[in-house]
Coordinates of C-alpha atoms in Angstrom, one line a residue:
X1 CA 96.4 153.7 -62.6
X2 CA 99.4 152.1 -60.8
X3 CA 98.5 149.6 -58.1
X4 CA 101.0 149.3 -55.2
X5 CA 102.4 145.8 -54.8
X6 CA 101.9 144.6 -51.2
X7 CA 105.1 144.3 -49.3
X8 CA 105.8 140.6 -48.4
X9 CA 105.6 139.7 -44.8
X10 CA 109.1 138.4 -43.9
X11 CA 110.0 137.1 -40.5
X12 CA 111.8 140.4 -39.6
X13 CA 108.8 142.5 -40.7
X14 CA 106.5 140.2 -38.8
X15 CA 108.3 140.6 -35.5
X16 CA 108.7 144.4 -36.0
X17 CA 105.0 144.6 -36.4
X18 CA 104.5 142.5 -33.3
X19 CA 106.8 144.7 -31.3
X20 CA 104.6 147.7 -32.1
X21 CA 101.5 145.9 -30.8
X22 CA 102.3 146.5 -27.1
X23 CA 105.1 149.1 -27.3
X24 CA 105.1 149.8 -23.6
X25 CA 105.4 146.1 -22.6
X26 CA 107.9 145.5 -25.3
X27 CA 110.1 148.4 -24.3
X28 CA 110.0 147.3 -20.6
X29 CA 111.0 143.8 -21.7
X30 CA 113.9 145.1 -23.7
X31 CA 115.0 147.5 -21.0
X32 CA 115.0 144.6 -18.6
X33 CA 117.4 142.7 -20.8
X34 CA 119.6 145.7 -21.5
X35 CA 119.8 146.6 -17.8
X36 CA 120.6 143.0 -16.8
X37 CA 123.4 142.9 -19.3
X38 CA 124.6 146.4 -18.6
X39 CA 125.1 145.5 -14.9
X40 CA 127.7 142.9 -16.2
X41 CA 129.8 145.8 -17.5
X42 CA 129.6 147.4 -14.0
X43 CA 130.5 144.1 -12.4
X44 CA 133.6 143.7 -14.5
X45 CA 134.7 147.3 -13.9
X46 CA 134.2 146.9 -10.1
X47 CA 136.3 143.7 -10.2
X48 CA 139.1 145.6 -11.8
X49 CA 138.9 148.2 -9.1
X50 CA 139.0 145.6 -6.4
X51 CA 142.1 143.8 -7.7
X52 CA 143.9 147.1 -8.5
X53 CA 143.2 148.3 -5.1
X54 CA 144.4 145.1 -3.4
X55 CA 147.6 145.0 -5.5
X56 CA 148.2 148.7 -5.4
X57 CA 148.5 148.9 -9.2
X58 CA 146.3 151.9 -9.4
X59 CA 144.8 154.0 -6.7
X60 CA 141.1 153.8 -6.3
X61 CA 138.7 156.4 -5.0
X62 CA 137.2 153.9 -2.6
X63 CA 138.9 151.2 -0.4
X64 CA 138.6 147.5 -1.3
X65 CA 135.8 146.9 1.2
X66 CA 133.6 149.6 -0.2
X67 CA 134.2 148.4 -3.8
X68 CA 133.3 144.8 -2.7
X69 CA 130.1 146.2 -1.2
X70 CA 129.3 147.9 -4.5
X71 CA 130.0 144.7 -6.3
X72 CA 127.6 142.7 -4.0
X73 CA 125.0 145.4 -4.6
X74 CA 125.4 145.1 -8.4
X75 CA 124.9 141.4 -8.2
X76 CA 121.9 141.7 -6.0
X77 CA 120.4 144.2 -8.5
X78 CA 121.0 141.7 -11.3
X79 CA 119.0 139.1 -9.3
X80 CA 116.1 141.6 -8.8
X81 CA 116.1 142.4 -12.5
X82 CA 116.2 138.8 -13.4
X83 CA 112.9 138.3 -11.4
X84 CA 111.5 141.2 -13.3
X85 CA 111.5 139.0 -16.4
X86 CA 107.8 138.4 -15.7
X87 CA 107.3 141.4 -17.9
X88 CA 108.8 139.5 -20.8
X89 CA 106.5 136.6 -20.1
X90 CA 103.5 138.9 -20.1
X91 CA 104.6 140.4 -23.4
X92 CA 105.0 136.9 -25.0
X93 CA 101.5 135.9 -23.8
X94 CA 100.0 139.0 -25.3
X95 CA 101.7 138.4 -28.7
X96 CA 100.9 134.7 -28.6
X97 CA 97.2 135.6 -28.0
X98 CA 97.2 138.1 -30.9
X99 CA 98.7 135.6 -33.4
X100 CA 96.3 132.9 -32.4
X101 CA 93.3 135.2 -32.5
X102 CA 94.2 136.3 -36.0
X103 CA 94.6 132.8 -37.2
X104 CA 91.3 131.7 -35.7
X105 CA 89.5 134.8 -36.9
X106 CA 90.6 134.1 -40.4
X107 CA 89.2 130.6 -40.1
X108 CA 85.8 131.5 -38.7
X109 CA 85.2 134.4 -41.1
X110 CA 82.7 133.7 -43.8
X111 CA 83.5 135.3 -47.2
X112 CA 85.2 138.6 -47.9
X113 CA 88.9 139.4 -48.1
X114 CA 89.5 138.5 -44.5
X115 CA 88.3 134.9 -44.8
X116 CA 91.1 132.3 -44.4
X117 CA 91.5 129.2 -46.4
X118 CA 90.2 126.0 -44.7
X119 CA 92.8 123.8 -43.0
X120 CA 93.4 120.3 -44.3
X121 CA 92.2 118.9 -40.9
X122 CA 91.6 120.0 -37.3
X123 CA 94.8 118.4 -36.2
X124 CA 96.8 120.1 -38.9
X125 CA 95.3 123.5 -38.0
X126 CA 96.0 122.9 -34.3
X127 CA 99.7 122.2 -35.1
X128 CA 100.0 125.5 -37.0
X129 CA 98.1 127.6 -34.4
X130 CA 100.0 126.0 -31.5
X131 CA 103.6 125.3 -32.6
X132 CA 104.3 127.6 -35.5
X133 CA 103.1 130.7 -33.5
X134 CA 105.7 129.8 -30.8
X135 CA 108.4 129.5 -33.5
X136 CA 107.8 133.0 -34.7
X137 CA 107.8 134.4 -31.2
X138 CA 111.0 132.5 -30.5
X139 CA 112.7 134.7 -33.2
X140 CA 111.4 137.9 -31.5
X141 CA 112.7 136.7 -28.1
X142 CA 116.1 135.7 -29.5
X143 CA 116.4 139.0 -31.4
X144 CA 115.8 141.0 -28.2
X145 CA 118.5 138.9 -26.5
X146 CA 121.0 139.5 -29.3
X147 CA 120.3 143.2 -29.4
X148 CA 121.0 143.4 -25.6
X149 CA 124.1 141.2 -26.1
X150 CA 125.3 143.6 -28.8
X151 CA 125.0 146.5 -26.5
X152 CA 126.9 144.6 -23.9
X153 CA 129.6 143.5 -26.4
X154 CA 130.0 147.0 -27.7
X155 CA 130.7 148.4 -24.2
X156 CA 133.0 145.5 -23.4
X157 CA 135.0 145.9 -26.6
X158 CA 135.4 149.6 -26.1
X159 CA 136.7 149.2 -22.5
X160 CA 139.0 146.3 -23.6
X161 CA 140.4 148.3 -26.5
X162 CA 141.4 151.0 -24.1
X163 CA 143.2 148.4 -21.9
X164 CA 144.8 146.1 -24.6
X165 CA 143.7 146.5 -28.3
X166 CA 145.3 143.2 -29.6
X167 CA 143.5 141.1 -27.0
X168 CA 140.2 142.9 -27.7
X169 CA 140.5 142.1 -31.5
X170 CA 141.2 138.5 -30.8
X171 CA 138.0 138.2 -28.7
X172 CA 136.0 139.2 -31.8
X173 CA 137.3 136.4 -34.1
X174 CA 134.7 133.8 -33.1
X175 CA 131.9 136.0 -34.3
X176 CA 133.0 135.8 -37.9
X177 CA 133.5 132.0 -37.8
X178 CA 130.1 131.3 -36.1
X179 CA 128.1 133.5 -38.5
X180 CA 129.7 131.9 -41.5
X181 CA 129.0 128.4 -40.2
X182 CA 125.4 129.3 -39.3
X183 CA 124.8 130.6 -42.8
X184 CA 126.1 127.3 -44.3
X185 CA 123.7 125.1 -42.3
X186 CA 120.8 127.5 -42.7
X187 CA 119.0 125.6 -45.6
X188 CA 119.3 122.4 -43.6
X189 CA 117.7 124.0 -40.6
X190 CA 114.6 125.0 -42.7
X191 CA 114.2 121.6 -44.3
X192 CA 114.5 119.8 -41.0
X193 CA 111.9 122.0 -39.3
X194 CA 109.5 121.8 -42.2
X195 CA 109.7 118.0 -42.2
X196 CA 109.2 117.8 -38.4
X197 CA 106.2 120.1 -38.4
X198 CA 104.5 118.1 -41.2
X199 CA 105.1 114.8 -39.3
X200 CA 103.8 116.3 -36.1
X201 CA 100.7 117.6 -37.8
X202 CA 100.0 114.1 -39.3
X203 CA 100.0 112.6 -35.8
X204 CA 97.8 115.3 -34.3
X205 CA 95.4 115.0 -37.2
X206 CA 95.0 111.2 -36.9
X207 CA 94.4 111.5 -33.1
X208 CA 91.8 114.3 -33.7
X209 CA 90.0 112.3 -36.4
X210 CA 90.1 109.1 -34.3
X211 CA 88.6 110.7 -31.2
X212 CA 86.0 112.3 -33.3
X213 CA 85.0 109.0 -34.9
X214 CA 85.1 106.6 -32.0
X215 CA 81.8 105.0 -32.9
X216 CA 83.0 104.3 -36.5
X217 CA 86.2 102.8 -35.3
X218 CA 84.4 100.5 -32.8
X219 CA 81.8 99.4 -35.3
X220 CA 84.4 98.6 -37.9
X221 CA 86.7 96.9 -35.3
X222 CA 89.5 99.1 -36.9
X223 CA 91.4 99.9 -33.7
X224 CA 94.3 97.6 -34.7
X225 CA 94.7 99.4 -38.0
X226 CA 94.4 102.8 -36.4
X227 CA 97.1 101.9 -33.8
X228 CA 99.4 100.5 -36.5
X229 CA 99.0 103.7 -38.5
X230 CA 99.6 105.8 -35.4
X231 CA 102.7 103.8 -34.6
X232 CA 104.2 104.4 -38.1
X233 CA 103.4 108.1 -38.0
X234 CA 104.9 108.4 -34.5
X235 CA 108.1 106.7 -35.7
X236 CA 108.3 109.1 -38.6
X237 CA 107.8 112.0 -36.3
X238 CA 110.5 110.7 -33.9
X239 CA 113.0 110.6 -36.8
X240 CA 112.2 114.0 -38.2
X241 CA 112.2 115.4 -34.6
X242 CA 115.7 113.9 -34.1
X243 CA 117.0 115.5 -37.3
X244 CA 115.4 118.8 -36.4
X245 CA 116.8 118.8 -32.9
X246 CA 120.2 117.6 -34.0
X247 CA 121.0 120.5 -36.2
X248 CA 120.7 123.2 -33.5
X249 CA 122.7 121.3 -30.7
X250 CA 125.5 120.4 -33.2
X251 CA 125.7 124.0 -34.3
X252 CA 125.7 125.1 -30.7
X253 CA 128.4 122.6 -29.8
X254 CA 130.6 123.9 -32.6
X255 CA 129.9 127.5 -31.5
X256 CA 130.8 126.7 -27.9
X257 CA 134.0 125.0 -29.1
X258 CA 135.0 128.2 -31.0
X259 CA 134.1 130.2 -27.9
X260 CA 136.2 128.1 -25.6
X261 CA 139.1 128.3 -28.1
X262 CA 138.8 132.1 -28.3
X263 CA 138.7 132.3 -24.5
X264 CA 141.9 130.3 -24.2
X265 CA 143.7 132.4 -26.8
X266 CA 142.6 135.6 -25.2
X267 CA 143.6 134.5 -21.7
X268 CA 146.9 133.3 -22.9
X269 CA 147.6 136.7 -24.5
X270 CA 146.4 138.4 -21.3
X271 CA 148.5 136.3 -18.9
X272 CA 151.7 136.9 -21.0
X273 CA 151.0 140.7 -20.9
X274 CA 150.8 140.9 -17.1
X275 CA 154.5 140.4 -16.3
X276 CA 155.5 143.0 -18.9
X277 CA 153.3 145.6 -17.0
X278 CA 151.2 146.4 -20.0
X279 CA 148.2 144.8 -18.3
X280 CA 147.5 145.1 -14.6
X281 CA 146.0 142.3 -12.5
X282 CA 142.8 144.3 -12.3
X283 CA 142.6 144.6 -16.1
X284 CA 143.1 140.9 -16.3
X285 CA 140.2 140.3 -14.0
X286 CA 138.2 142.7 -16.1
X287 CA 139.1 140.7 -19.3
X288 CA 138.1 137.5 -17.6
X289 CA 134.8 139.0 -16.5
X290 CA 134.0 140.4 -19.9
X291 CA 135.1 137.4 -21.9
X292 CA 132.6 135.1 -20.1
X293 CA 129.8 137.2 -21.6
X294 CA 131.4 138.8 -24.7
X295 CA 132.2 135.5 -26.4
X296 CA 128.6 134.3 -26.1
X297 CA 127.5 136.9 -28.6
X298 CA 128.5 134.6 -31.5
X299 CA 126.5 131.8 -30.0
X300 CA 123.4 133.9 -29.8
X301 CA 123.9 135.2 -33.3
X302 CA 124.1 131.6 -34.6
X303 CA 120.9 130.8 -32.7
X304 CA 119.3 133.9 -34.2
X305 CA 120.1 132.7 -37.7
X306 CA 118.6 129.3 -36.9
X307 CA 115.5 130.9 -35.4
X308 CA 115.1 133.1 -38.4
X309 CA 115.0 130.1 -40.7
X310 CA 112.6 128.3 -38.4
X311 CA 110.4 131.4 -38.3
X312 CA 110.3 131.5 -42.1
X313 CA 109.0 127.9 -42.1
X314 CA 106.4 128.9 -39.5
X315 CA 105.2 131.8 -41.6
X316 CA 104.8 129.6 -44.6
X317 CA 102.8 127.1 -42.6
X318 CA 100.6 129.7 -41.0
X319 CA 99.9 131.3 -44.3
X320 CA 97.9 128.2 -45.3
X321 CA 95.2 129.3 -42.8
X322 CA 95.2 133.0 -43.8
X323 CA 93.4 134.9 -46.6
X324 CA 94.9 134.4 -50.1
X325 CA 95.4 138.1 -50.4
X326 CA 98.4 138.1 -48.1
X327 CA 100.0 137.3 -44.7
X328 CA 99.5 140.8 -43.2
X329 CA 96.3 139.5 -41.5
X330 CA 98.5 137.4 -39.2
X331 CA 100.0 140.4 -37.4
X332 CA 97.1 142.8 -37.7
X333 CA 96.6 144.7 -34.4
X334 CA 93.2 144.2 -32.6
X335 CA 92.0 144.0 -29.0
X336 CA 92.3 140.6 -27.4
X337 CA 89.3 140.8 -25.0
X338 CA 86.5 142.3 -27.0
X339 CA 84.0 140.7 -29.4
X340 CA 84.0 142.0 -33.0
X341 CA 80.3 141.9 -33.4
X342 CA 77.0 141.3 -31.6
X343 CA 76.0 137.7 -31.2
X344 CA 73.8 136.8 -34.1
X345 CA 70.9 135.9 -31.9
X346 CA 70.6 139.5 -30.6
X347 CA 70.3 141.0 -34.1
X348 CA 67.2 141.1 -36.2
X349 CA 67.6 141.0 -40.0
X350 CA 65.3 142.7 -42.4
X351 CA 62.6 140.4 -43.8
X352 CA 63.2 138.4 -46.9
X353 CA 60.8 139.2 -49.7
X354 CA 62.4 137.4 -52.6
X355 CA 65.6 135.5 -53.3
X356 CA 66.5 135.0 -57.0
X357 CA 69.3 132.9 -58.6
X358 CA 70.1 133.5 -62.3
X359 CA 72.4 131.5 -64.5
X360 CA 74.3 129.9 -61.6
X361 CA 77.1 127.5 -62.6
X362 CA 79.4 125.9 -60.0
X363 CA 81.6 122.8 -60.2
X364 CA 82.6 120.8 -57.2
X365 CA 86.3 119.6 -56.9
X366 CA 85.0 116.1 -57.6
X367 CA 84.0 117.2 -61.1
X368 CA 80.2 117.3 -60.5
X369 CA 78.4 120.5 -60.5
X370 CA 75.3 122.5 -61.4
X371 CA 74.8 124.4 -64.6
X372 CA 72.8 127.5 -65.6
X373 CA 70.5 127.3 -62.6
X374 CA 67.5 129.8 -62.5
X375 CA 65.3 129.8 -59.5
X376 CA 63.4 132.1 -57.2
X377 CA 61.6 131.8 -53.9
X378 CA 59.3 134.2 -52.0
X379 CA 59.6 135.1 -48.4
X380 CA 57.6 132.9 -46.0
X381 CA 57.4 130.0 -48.4
X382 CA 58.8 126.5 -48.5
X383 CA 60.9 125.5 -51.4
X384 CA 62.0 121.8 -51.8
X385 CA 64.9 120.7 -53.9
X386 CA 64.8 117.0 -54.9
X387 CA 66.4 114.6 -57.3
X388 CA 68.4 111.4 -57.5
X389 CA 71.7 110.9 -55.7
X390 CA 74.5 112.9 -57.4
X391 CA 72.0 115.3 -59.0
X392 CA 73.8 118.3 -57.5
X393 CA 71.3 119.2 -54.7
X394 CA 73.9 120.0 -52.1
X395 CA 76.3 121.5 -54.6
X396 CA 73.5 123.9 -55.6
X397 CA 72.8 125.0 -52.0
X398 CA 76.5 125.4 -51.3
X399 CA 77.0 127.5 -54.4
X400 CA 74.1 129.8 -53.5
X401 CA 75.6 130.3 -50.0
X402 CA 79.0 131.0 -51.4
X403 CA 80.5 127.9 -49.7
X404 CA 81.5 126.7 -53.2
X405 CA 82.9 129.2 -55.7
X406 CA 80.6 129.8 -58.7
X407 CA 81.9 130.2 -62.3
X408 CA 78.9 132.2 -63.5
X409 CA 75.6 133.6 -62.3
X410 CA 74.1 136.0 -59.9
X411 CA 72.2 135.9 -56.6
X412 CA 69.9 138.7 -55.5
X413 CA 68.3 139.3 -52.1
X414 CA 65.2 141.6 -52.2
X415 CA 66.3 142.8 -55.6
X416 CA 69.9 143.7 -54.5
X417 CA 72.8 141.7 -56.0
X418 CA 74.8 139.7 -53.5
X419 CA 78.5 140.1 -54.5
X420 CA 80.0 138.1 -51.6
X421 CA 77.5 135.3 -50.8
X422 CA 79.8 133.6 -48.2
X423 CA 79.9 136.8 -46.2
X424 CA 76.2 137.7 -46.8
X425 CA 74.4 134.5 -46.1
X426 CA 75.3 134.3 -42.5
X427 CA 73.1 134.7 -39.4
X428 CA 70.8 136.4 -38.9
X429 CA 70.0 136.5 -42.6
X430 CA 70.3 132.8 -43.1
X431 CA 71.3 129.6 -41.3
X432 CA 72.4 126.3 -42.7
X433 CA 72.0 122.9 -41.3
X434 CA 74.1 120.4 -43.3
X435 CA 73.6 116.7 -43.9
X436 CA 76.2 115.8 -41.2
X437 CA 76.0 118.4 -38.5
X438 CA 79.1 118.9 -36.3
X439 CA 78.3 118.7 -32.7
X440 CA 80.8 119.5 -30.0
X441 CA 81.8 117.4 -27.0
X442 CA 79.9 119.8 -24.7
X443 CA 76.5 120.1 -23.1
X444 CA 73.4 120.2 -25.2
X445 CA 72.8 123.8 -24.1
X446 CA 76.2 125.0 -25.4
X447 CA 75.8 123.2 -28.6
X448 CA 72.5 124.9 -29.2
X449 CA 73.5 128.4 -28.2
X450 CA 77.1 128.7 -29.4
X451 CA 77.5 131.7 -27.1
X452 CA 74.0 133.3 -27.7
X453 CA 71.5 134.3 -25.0
X454 CA 69.3 131.7 -23.4
X455 CA 66.1 133.5 -24.4
X456 CA 66.2 132.1 -27.9
X457 CA 66.1 128.5 -26.7
X458 CA 62.4 127.8 -25.8
X459 CA 61.1 128.8 -29.3
X460 CA 64.0 127.0 -31.1
X461 CA 63.5 123.8 -29.1
X462 CA 59.8 123.7 -29.8
X463 CA 60.1 124.5 -33.5
X464 CA 62.7 121.7 -33.9
X465 CA 60.5 119.2 -32.0
X466 CA 63.3 118.8 -29.5
X467 CA 61.5 120.0 -26.4
X468 CA 60.1 116.6 -25.5
X469 CA 63.5 114.9 -25.9
X470 CA 65.2 117.5 -23.6
X471 CA 62.6 116.9 -21.0
X472 CA 63.3 113.2 -21.0
X473 CA 67.1 113.6 -20.7
X474 CA 68.4 113.1 -17.1
X475 CA 70.4 116.3 -17.1
X476 CA 68.2 118.2 -19.6
X477 CA 70.1 120.9 -21.4
X478 CA 73.2 120.2 -19.3
X479 CA 73.6 116.7 -20.8
X480 CA 77.0 116.2 -22.3
X481 CA 76.4 114.7 -25.7
X482 CA 80.0 113.3 -26.4
X483 CA 82.2 113.6 -29.5
X484 CA 80.1 114.5 -32.5
X485 CA 76.9 114.0 -30.5
X486 CA 77.5 110.2 -30.1
X487 CA 75.1 110.1 -27.1
X488 CA 72.2 111.3 -29.2
X489 CA 70.2 109.3 -31.6
X490 CA 70.4 110.2 -35.3
X491 CA 67.1 111.9 -35.2
X492 CA 68.0 113.9 -32.1
X493 CA 71.3 115.0 -33.6
X494 CA 69.5 116.2 -36.7
X495 CA 66.9 118.1 -34.7
X496 CA 69.7 119.6 -32.5
X497 CA 71.2 121.0 -35.7
X498 CA 67.9 122.4 -36.7
X499 CA 67.3 124.0 -33.2
X500 CA 70.8 125.5 -33.3
X501 CA 70.1 127.0 -36.7
X502 CA 66.7 128.4 -35.4
X503 CA 68.4 129.9 -32.4
X504 CA 70.2 132.2 -34.8
X505 CA 66.8 133.7 -35.7
X506 CA 67.4 133.5 -39.5
X507 CA 65.1 134.8 -42.2
X508 CA 66.2 132.0 -44.5
X509 CA 66.7 128.5 -43.2
X510 CA 68.4 125.9 -45.4
X511 CA 68.0 122.3 -44.4
X512 CA 70.2 119.8 -46.3
X513 CA 68.4 116.4 -46.0
X514 CA 68.3 116.6 -42.2
X515 CA 65.1 114.6 -41.7
X516 CA 66.2 111.3 -43.1
X517 CA 66.5 109.8 -39.6
X518 CA 63.1 111.0 -38.4
X519 CA 60.0 108.9 -38.1
X520 CA 56.9 109.9 -40.0
X521 CA 55.1 111.5 -37.0
X522 CA 58.2 113.6 -35.9
X523 CA 58.7 114.7 -39.5
X524 CA 55.1 115.8 -39.7
X525 CA 55.3 117.7 -36.4
X526 CA 58.5 119.3 -37.6
X527 CA 56.9 120.6 -40.8
X528 CA 53.9 122.0 -38.9
X529 CA 56.0 123.8 -36.3
X530 CA 58.5 125.3 -38.7
X531 CA 55.5 126.7 -40.6
X532 CA 54.5 128.7 -37.5
X533 CA 57.9 130.5 -37.1
X534 CA 57.1 134.1 -38.1
X535 CA 59.0 135.5 -41.1
X536 CA 60.9 132.2 -41.8
X537 CA 61.6 131.1 -45.4
X538 CA 62.6 127.5 -45.9
X539 CA 64.9 126.0 -48.6
X540 CA 64.9 122.2 -48.0
X541 CA 66.8 119.4 -49.7
X542 CA 64.7 116.3 -49.3
X543 CA 63.4 113.2 -51.0
X544 CA 60.7 112.5 -48.3
X545 CA 57.2 112.5 -49.9
X546 CA 55.6 114.2 -46.8
X547 CA 58.0 117.2 -47.0
X548 CA 57.6 117.4 -50.8
X549 CA 53.8 117.4 -50.4
X550 CA 53.9 120.4 -48.0
X551 CA 56.3 122.5 -50.1
X552 CA 55.0 125.5 -51.9
X553 CA 57.5 124.9 -54.7
X554 CA 59.4 121.8 -55.7
X555 CA 62.6 122.0 -57.9
X556 CA 63.7 118.8 -59.4
X557 CA 67.4 118.4 -60.4
X558 CA 69.1 115.8 -62.5
X559 CA 72.7 115.8 -63.7
X560 CA 73.2 119.3 -62.3
X561 CA 70.3 120.9 -64.2
X562 CA 66.7 121.8 -63.3
X563 CA 64.4 119.4 -65.1
X564 CA 61.1 120.5 -63.5
X565 CA 59.6 123.2 -61.3
X566 CA 56.3 122.4 -59.6
X567 CA 54.1 124.6 -57.5
X568 CA 54.3 128.4 -57.2
X569 CA 56.9 129.1 -59.8
X570 CA 55.3 126.6 -62.3
X571 CA 51.9 128.3 -61.9

């Protein structure tokens, strides 16, 4: 059986795919450019008729006043069409939205072939989603301009060839020189753009991490070091930006020099041809009108080559956030204003009867891991995983959930094998509250719901022992909790994470040492209330004696292996 090799997504294939996303808008945008440039042909021809009529060189069907009126009408039409460029702006916004949606979708997908690779940092991801998307769209916009200019140039050359072939050929010489020069500097354009984007991402990443860790910076009195680091990164960004921006203007200056040189040569040839009678005054006016637009085609072609190289760099950078299978996910067509699935809180998953792990082996990038793990837990029970620091407790849970790739072993849910744990263990089947929950700089309500309906909140707040805290807050659920929940205590932040997980109505709830900041009474209340949630199975990482005492099953780990099982499984 022969497997077809996926066609690589080049910049040209990417913009061709984007053009087919909104074909109607794209066609209108292109027609606007073609019409605007086509009216330049009409303007040049009308100028020829005006001067020929005034000089009597050739009789015209209309008098000079009528032709001038037509000329004014053509210019007015060009102004109207220029204002119609709002269609192009709308097209660009639609395509920008599609690219960014596809990048974000790849990031928020869990498991499966559509899941993207995680970004190095939030700031780095922001740079790729914001700036590199615009670089790719700049190639599409420039390509449309060049296509319209080619149509204009073709018409201009044909008309000029009929009037004076030698002059028309001279007008095309800059094209060859500009294209050759652009191809020579093309590698440098790519290197300069790649270096600048990396430097810009480094600055964005540092700012994002700093604002997200304000408390840590203050407590360590590290503001001086942070500012010094930011200053160095900004200086590096400034230099790379200068090199990146210098390439294009220098190339443009050379292009314009060649254009001006060509205009001078063409006009010199045209002026010398007028006294001989081989060129009328009207034809000279036509040449002048056409040259002002025709000779800019080489400039736009040079810009197109530069944009193509920059778009290639942008594709490489955006591919970091996409699935390893290929870049096609970047330009996949999908609606911009409809959700892909129902909110997890509105879906009820089938009950969990039994979860089994057999022969699971997974190694963390740090070198630590878990080996040959066998465990099972029944629905509605509490299973605690405990052991010394570094025993592999979190690694085990992450491997079961598919957040860490496993080297061997199987996971089954109600007797059915789970082939894609990362895609399977998502709400409403399971919910995971990690050791360090990420809380957004939003209201408490939005942190808890994450877009779900409010009807899940009362039960979630009560089960997480957060209802009393909410009642004591001045603004209640509308309280803004600050970056990473800085305005909440450690215990409140942990219980917010638990309540958020419960709001997803999971069948399996995994808690990764989220009670270490709770007092004994709150921990006891939390255990009692979680036990009353119907159909909930708990898998808890903990070293707290009270939690271990309430567990139906205790699994002890050491050096990545199970050393003891106490409770239900042991019996």
